[in-house]
Coordinates of C-alpha atoms and ligand atoms in Angstrom, one line a residue:
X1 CA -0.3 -15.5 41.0
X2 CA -1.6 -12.8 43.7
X3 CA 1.1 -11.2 45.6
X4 CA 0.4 -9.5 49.1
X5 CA 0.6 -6.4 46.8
X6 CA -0.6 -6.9 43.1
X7 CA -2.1 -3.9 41.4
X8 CA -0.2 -1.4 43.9
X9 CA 2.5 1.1 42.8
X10 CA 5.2 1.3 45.4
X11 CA 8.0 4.5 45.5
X12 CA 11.0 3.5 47.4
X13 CA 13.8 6.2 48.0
X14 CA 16.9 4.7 49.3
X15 CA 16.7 1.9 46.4
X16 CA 20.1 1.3 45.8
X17 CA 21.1 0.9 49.6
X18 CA 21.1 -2.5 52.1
X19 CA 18.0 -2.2 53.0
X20 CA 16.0 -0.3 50.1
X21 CA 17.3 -2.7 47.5
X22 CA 15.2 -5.4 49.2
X23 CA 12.3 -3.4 49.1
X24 CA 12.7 -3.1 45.9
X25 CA 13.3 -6.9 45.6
X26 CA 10.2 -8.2 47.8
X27 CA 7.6 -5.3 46.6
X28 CA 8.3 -6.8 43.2
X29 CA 8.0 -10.3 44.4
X30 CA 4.8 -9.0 45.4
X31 CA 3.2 -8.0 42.4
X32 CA 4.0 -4.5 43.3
X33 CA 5.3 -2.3 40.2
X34 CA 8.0 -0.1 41.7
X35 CA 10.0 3.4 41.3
X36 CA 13.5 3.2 42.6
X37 CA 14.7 6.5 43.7
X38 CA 18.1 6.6 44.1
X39 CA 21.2 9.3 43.5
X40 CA 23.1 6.7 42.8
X41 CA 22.5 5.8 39.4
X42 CA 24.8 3.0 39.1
X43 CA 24.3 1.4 42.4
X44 CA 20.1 1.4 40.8
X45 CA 21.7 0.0 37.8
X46 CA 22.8 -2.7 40.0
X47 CA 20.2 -3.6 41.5
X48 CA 17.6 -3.8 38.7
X49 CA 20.0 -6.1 37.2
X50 CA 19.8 -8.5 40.0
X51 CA 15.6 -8.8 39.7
X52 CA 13.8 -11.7 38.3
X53 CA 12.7 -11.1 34.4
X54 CA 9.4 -9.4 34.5
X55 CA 9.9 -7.6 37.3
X56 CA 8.3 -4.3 36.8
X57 CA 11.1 -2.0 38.4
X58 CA 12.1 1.7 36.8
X59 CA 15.4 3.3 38.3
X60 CA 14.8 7.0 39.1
X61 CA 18.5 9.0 39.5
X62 CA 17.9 11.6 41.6
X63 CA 19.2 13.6 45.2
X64 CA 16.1 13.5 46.9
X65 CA 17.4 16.8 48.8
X66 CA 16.8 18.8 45.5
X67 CA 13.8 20.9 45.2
X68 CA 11.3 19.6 43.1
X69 CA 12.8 16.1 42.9
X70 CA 10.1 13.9 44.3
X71 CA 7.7 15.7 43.1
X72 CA 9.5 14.4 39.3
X73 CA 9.3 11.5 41.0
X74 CA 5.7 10.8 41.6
X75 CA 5.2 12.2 38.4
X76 CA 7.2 9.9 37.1
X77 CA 6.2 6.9 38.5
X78 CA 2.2 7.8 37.4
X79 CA 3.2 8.2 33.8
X80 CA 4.7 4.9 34.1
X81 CA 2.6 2.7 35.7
X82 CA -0.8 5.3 36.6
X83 CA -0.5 6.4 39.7
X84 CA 1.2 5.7 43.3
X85 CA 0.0 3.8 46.4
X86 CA 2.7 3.4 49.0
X87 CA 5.9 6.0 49.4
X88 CA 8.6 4.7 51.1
X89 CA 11.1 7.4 52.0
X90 CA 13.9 5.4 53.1
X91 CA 16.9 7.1 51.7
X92 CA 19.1 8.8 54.9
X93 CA 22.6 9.7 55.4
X94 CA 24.4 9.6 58.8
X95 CA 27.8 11.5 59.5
X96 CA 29.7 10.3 62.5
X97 CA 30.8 11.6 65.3
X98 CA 29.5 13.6 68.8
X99 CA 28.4 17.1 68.8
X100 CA 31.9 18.4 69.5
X101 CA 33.2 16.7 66.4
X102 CA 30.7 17.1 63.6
X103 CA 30.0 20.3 62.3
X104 CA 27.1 22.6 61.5
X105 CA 27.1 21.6 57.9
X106 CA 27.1 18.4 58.6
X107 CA 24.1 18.6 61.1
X108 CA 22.6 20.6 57.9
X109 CA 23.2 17.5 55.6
X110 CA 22.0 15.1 58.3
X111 CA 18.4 17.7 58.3
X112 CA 17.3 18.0 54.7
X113 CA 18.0 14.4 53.4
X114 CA 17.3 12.9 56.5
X115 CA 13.6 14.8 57.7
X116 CA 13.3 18.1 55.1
X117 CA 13.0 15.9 52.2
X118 CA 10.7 13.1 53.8
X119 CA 8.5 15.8 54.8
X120 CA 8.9 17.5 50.8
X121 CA 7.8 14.2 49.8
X122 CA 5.1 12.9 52.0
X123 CA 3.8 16.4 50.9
X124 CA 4.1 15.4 47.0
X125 CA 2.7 12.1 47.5
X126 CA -0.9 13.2 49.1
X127 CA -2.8 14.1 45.9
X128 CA -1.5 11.0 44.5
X129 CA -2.7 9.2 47.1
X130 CA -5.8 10.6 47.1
X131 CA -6.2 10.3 43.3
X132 CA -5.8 6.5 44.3
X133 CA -8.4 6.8 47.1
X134 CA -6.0 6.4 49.6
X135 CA -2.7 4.6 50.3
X136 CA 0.4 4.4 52.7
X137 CA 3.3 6.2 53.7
X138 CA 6.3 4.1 55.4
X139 CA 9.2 6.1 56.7
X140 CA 12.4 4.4 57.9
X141 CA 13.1 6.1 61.3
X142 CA 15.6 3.9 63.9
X143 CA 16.0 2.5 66.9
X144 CA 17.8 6.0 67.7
X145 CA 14.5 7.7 67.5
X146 CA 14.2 5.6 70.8
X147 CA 17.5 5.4 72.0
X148 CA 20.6 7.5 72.1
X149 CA 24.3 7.1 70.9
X150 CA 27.4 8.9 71.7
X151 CA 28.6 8.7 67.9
X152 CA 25.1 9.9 66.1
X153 CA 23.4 12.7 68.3
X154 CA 21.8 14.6 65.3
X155 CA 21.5 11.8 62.9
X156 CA 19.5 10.4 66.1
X157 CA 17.7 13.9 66.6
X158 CA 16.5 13.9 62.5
X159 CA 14.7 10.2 63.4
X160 CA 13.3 11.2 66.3
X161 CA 11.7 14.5 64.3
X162 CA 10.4 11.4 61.8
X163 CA 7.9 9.8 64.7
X164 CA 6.5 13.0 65.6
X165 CA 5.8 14.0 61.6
X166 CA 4.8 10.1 61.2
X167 CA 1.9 11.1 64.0
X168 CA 1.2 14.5 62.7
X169 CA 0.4 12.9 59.4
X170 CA -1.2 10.0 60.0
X171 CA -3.9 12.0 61.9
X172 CA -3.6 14.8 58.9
X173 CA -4.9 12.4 56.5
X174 CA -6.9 9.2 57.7
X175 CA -9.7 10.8 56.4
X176 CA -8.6 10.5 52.7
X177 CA -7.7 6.4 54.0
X178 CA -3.6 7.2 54.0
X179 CA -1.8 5.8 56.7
X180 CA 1.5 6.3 58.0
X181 CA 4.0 4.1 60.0
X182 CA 7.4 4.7 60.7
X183 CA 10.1 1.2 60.8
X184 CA 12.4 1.4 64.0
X185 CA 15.3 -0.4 63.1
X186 CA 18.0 -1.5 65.3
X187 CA 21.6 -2.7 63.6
X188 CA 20.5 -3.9 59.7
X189 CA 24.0 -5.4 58.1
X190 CA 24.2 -2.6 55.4
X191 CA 26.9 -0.4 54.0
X192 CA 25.7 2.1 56.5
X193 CA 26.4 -0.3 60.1
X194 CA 29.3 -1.2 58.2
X195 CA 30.6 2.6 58.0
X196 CA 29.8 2.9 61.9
X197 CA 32.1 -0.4 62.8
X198 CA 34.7 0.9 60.8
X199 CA 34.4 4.4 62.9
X200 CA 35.4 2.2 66.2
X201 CA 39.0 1.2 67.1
X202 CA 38.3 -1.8 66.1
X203 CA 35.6 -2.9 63.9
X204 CA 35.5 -6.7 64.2
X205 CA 35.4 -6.6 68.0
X206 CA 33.0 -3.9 67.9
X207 CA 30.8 -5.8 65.3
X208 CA 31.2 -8.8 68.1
X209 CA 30.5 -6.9 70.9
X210 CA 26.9 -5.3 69.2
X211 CA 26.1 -8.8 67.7
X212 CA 26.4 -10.1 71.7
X213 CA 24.1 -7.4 72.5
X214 CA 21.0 -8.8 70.9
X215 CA 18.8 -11.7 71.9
X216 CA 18.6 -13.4 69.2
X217 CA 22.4 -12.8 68.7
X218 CA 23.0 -11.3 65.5
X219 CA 21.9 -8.0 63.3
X220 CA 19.4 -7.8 61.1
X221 CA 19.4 -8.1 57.8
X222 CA 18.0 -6.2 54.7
X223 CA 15.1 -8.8 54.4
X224 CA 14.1 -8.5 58.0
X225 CA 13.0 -5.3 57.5
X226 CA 12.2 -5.3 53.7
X227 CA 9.3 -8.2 55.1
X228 CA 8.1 -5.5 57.6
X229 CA 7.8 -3.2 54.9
X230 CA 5.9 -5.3 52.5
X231 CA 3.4 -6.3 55.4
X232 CA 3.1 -2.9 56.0
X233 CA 2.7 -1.0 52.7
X234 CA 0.0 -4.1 52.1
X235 CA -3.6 -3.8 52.8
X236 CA -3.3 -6.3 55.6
X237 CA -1.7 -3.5 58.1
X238 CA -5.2 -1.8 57.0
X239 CA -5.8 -0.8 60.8
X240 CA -2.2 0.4 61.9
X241 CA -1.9 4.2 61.6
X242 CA 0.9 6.6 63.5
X243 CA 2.8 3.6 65.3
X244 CA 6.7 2.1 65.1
X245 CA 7.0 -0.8 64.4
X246 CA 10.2 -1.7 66.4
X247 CA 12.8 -4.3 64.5
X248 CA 15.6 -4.8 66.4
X249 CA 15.6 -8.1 67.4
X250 CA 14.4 -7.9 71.2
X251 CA 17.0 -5.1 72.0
X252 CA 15.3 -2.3 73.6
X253 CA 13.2 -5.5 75.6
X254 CA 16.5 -6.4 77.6
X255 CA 18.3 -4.7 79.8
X256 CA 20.8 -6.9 80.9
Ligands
LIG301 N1 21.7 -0.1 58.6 C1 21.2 0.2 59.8 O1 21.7 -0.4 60.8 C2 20.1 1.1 60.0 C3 19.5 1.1 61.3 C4 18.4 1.9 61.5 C5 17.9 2.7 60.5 N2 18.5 2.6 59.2 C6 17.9 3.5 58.2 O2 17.5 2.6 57.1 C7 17.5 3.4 55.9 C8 18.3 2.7 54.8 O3 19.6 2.6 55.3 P1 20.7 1.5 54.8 O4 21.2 0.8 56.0 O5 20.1 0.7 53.7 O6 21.8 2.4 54.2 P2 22.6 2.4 52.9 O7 23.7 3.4 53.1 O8 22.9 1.0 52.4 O9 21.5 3.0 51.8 C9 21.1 4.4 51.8 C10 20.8 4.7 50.4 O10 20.3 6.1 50.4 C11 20.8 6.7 49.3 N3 20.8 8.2 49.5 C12 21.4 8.8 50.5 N4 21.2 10.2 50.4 C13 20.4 10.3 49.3 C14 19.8 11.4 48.6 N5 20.1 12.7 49.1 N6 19.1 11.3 47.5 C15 18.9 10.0 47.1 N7 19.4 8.9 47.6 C16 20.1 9.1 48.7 C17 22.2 6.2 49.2 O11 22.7 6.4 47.8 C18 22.0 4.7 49.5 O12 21.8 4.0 48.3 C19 18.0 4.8 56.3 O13 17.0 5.6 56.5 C20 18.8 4.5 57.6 O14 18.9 5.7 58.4 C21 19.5 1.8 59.0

């Protein structure tokens, strides 16, 4: 059967996480043969395990941070299945805490996973796409890139930095028929919105309180976005180019 993205060749960082492991999942669903970048190895392990037979899904092990690494990547992924059509740099890390309480190292941390290495790799994955005749980029910003929060200034700061490269990219390269988008989520019910409730006093009341929060009264979850993804990394998004597409449930639409 045709999927929304037989024949394509999908590179997902970020697989073994909430939200990249339903990439991973729906990309597959969709016909889409798939490198699954990862540094953990056995959360990758995981998560192929849990995939329909058939499913044409190779784990990749590596710290995307590292020089070279998705350069081995990419490479890796054409050897196995002949080239790449959509990156998905998705992998982040977040440390908590306001400026006074994080330090320098950890705002360096926060810099090269977070925006260095999506940049290393949307630079990688150019000639491939162009090999290809075009393709997509989809970055996973937030709804911080918008917004602010007391407890994630500079994690905040690196997603904000991903909407200006997004634009800068997208008009680099529409000539060789890549497009770029950045996902805005708001709160996605992963490990990672699980660390920040556990930050507050008290995490169920704070779970309750951002739950409240949202009009349609709960967080998202991994498949909310991974369908946003899918759509678009497909050829159906073929128009949209340097935009945000905003998930968060009707969030930033409310004010009170
Ligand atoms: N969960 C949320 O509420 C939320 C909201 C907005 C945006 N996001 C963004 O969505 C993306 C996915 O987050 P998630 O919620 O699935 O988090 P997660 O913590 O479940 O998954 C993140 C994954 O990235 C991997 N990773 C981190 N650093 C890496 C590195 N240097 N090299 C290779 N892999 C690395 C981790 O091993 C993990 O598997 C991130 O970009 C995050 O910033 C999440």
């Amino acid at each position: 059967m045709q999927g929304l993205l037989t024949g394509k060749v999908v590179v997902v960082t970020g697989a073994a996480g909430g939200i990249g492991s339903e990439v991973v999942r729906r990309c597959a669903e969709e016909g889409a043969a798939v490198l699954a970048v990862d540094r953990d190895a056995g959360g990758l392990d995981r998560v192929l395990a849990g995939l329909p037979a058939g499913s044409r899904v190779r784990p990749f092990a590596v710290d995307i941070a590292a020089p070279d690494a998705m350069a081995a990547a990419f490479g890796s992924a054409r050897d196995a299945f002949g080239g790449v059509d959509v990156f998905h740099a998705n992998a982040a890390v977040q440390v908590m805490g306001g400026l006074a309480d994080t330090t320098a190292a950890d705002w360096d941390r926060m810099y090269e996973v977070n925006q260095r290495a999506v940049a290393a790799g949307i630079r990688e994955v150019v000639p491939h796409l162009r090999e290809r005749g075009g393709g997509t980029i989809l970055v996973t910003a937030s709804l911080l890139a918008l917004t602010g929060d007391a407890d994630l200034p500079m994690y905040g700061a690196t997603k904000g930095a991903l909407r200006a490269l997004c634009r800068s990219v997208a008009a680099a390269y529409g000539r060789d028929n890549i497009r770029c988008n950045t996902i805005c989520p708001g709160d996605v019910d992963t490990p990672m919105v699980r660390e920040f409730f556990d930050y507050q006093p008290d995490p169920d009341q704070a779970r309750a309180d951002v739950e409240r929060k949202y009009p349609l009264g709960r967080l998202a979850s991994p498949r909310d976005v991974a369908e946003v993804a899918v759509f678009l990394a497909s050829d159906r998004a073929s128009y949209l180019s340097g935009i945000d597409v905003v998930v968060d449930g009707g969030l930033l639409a409310r004010i009170y």
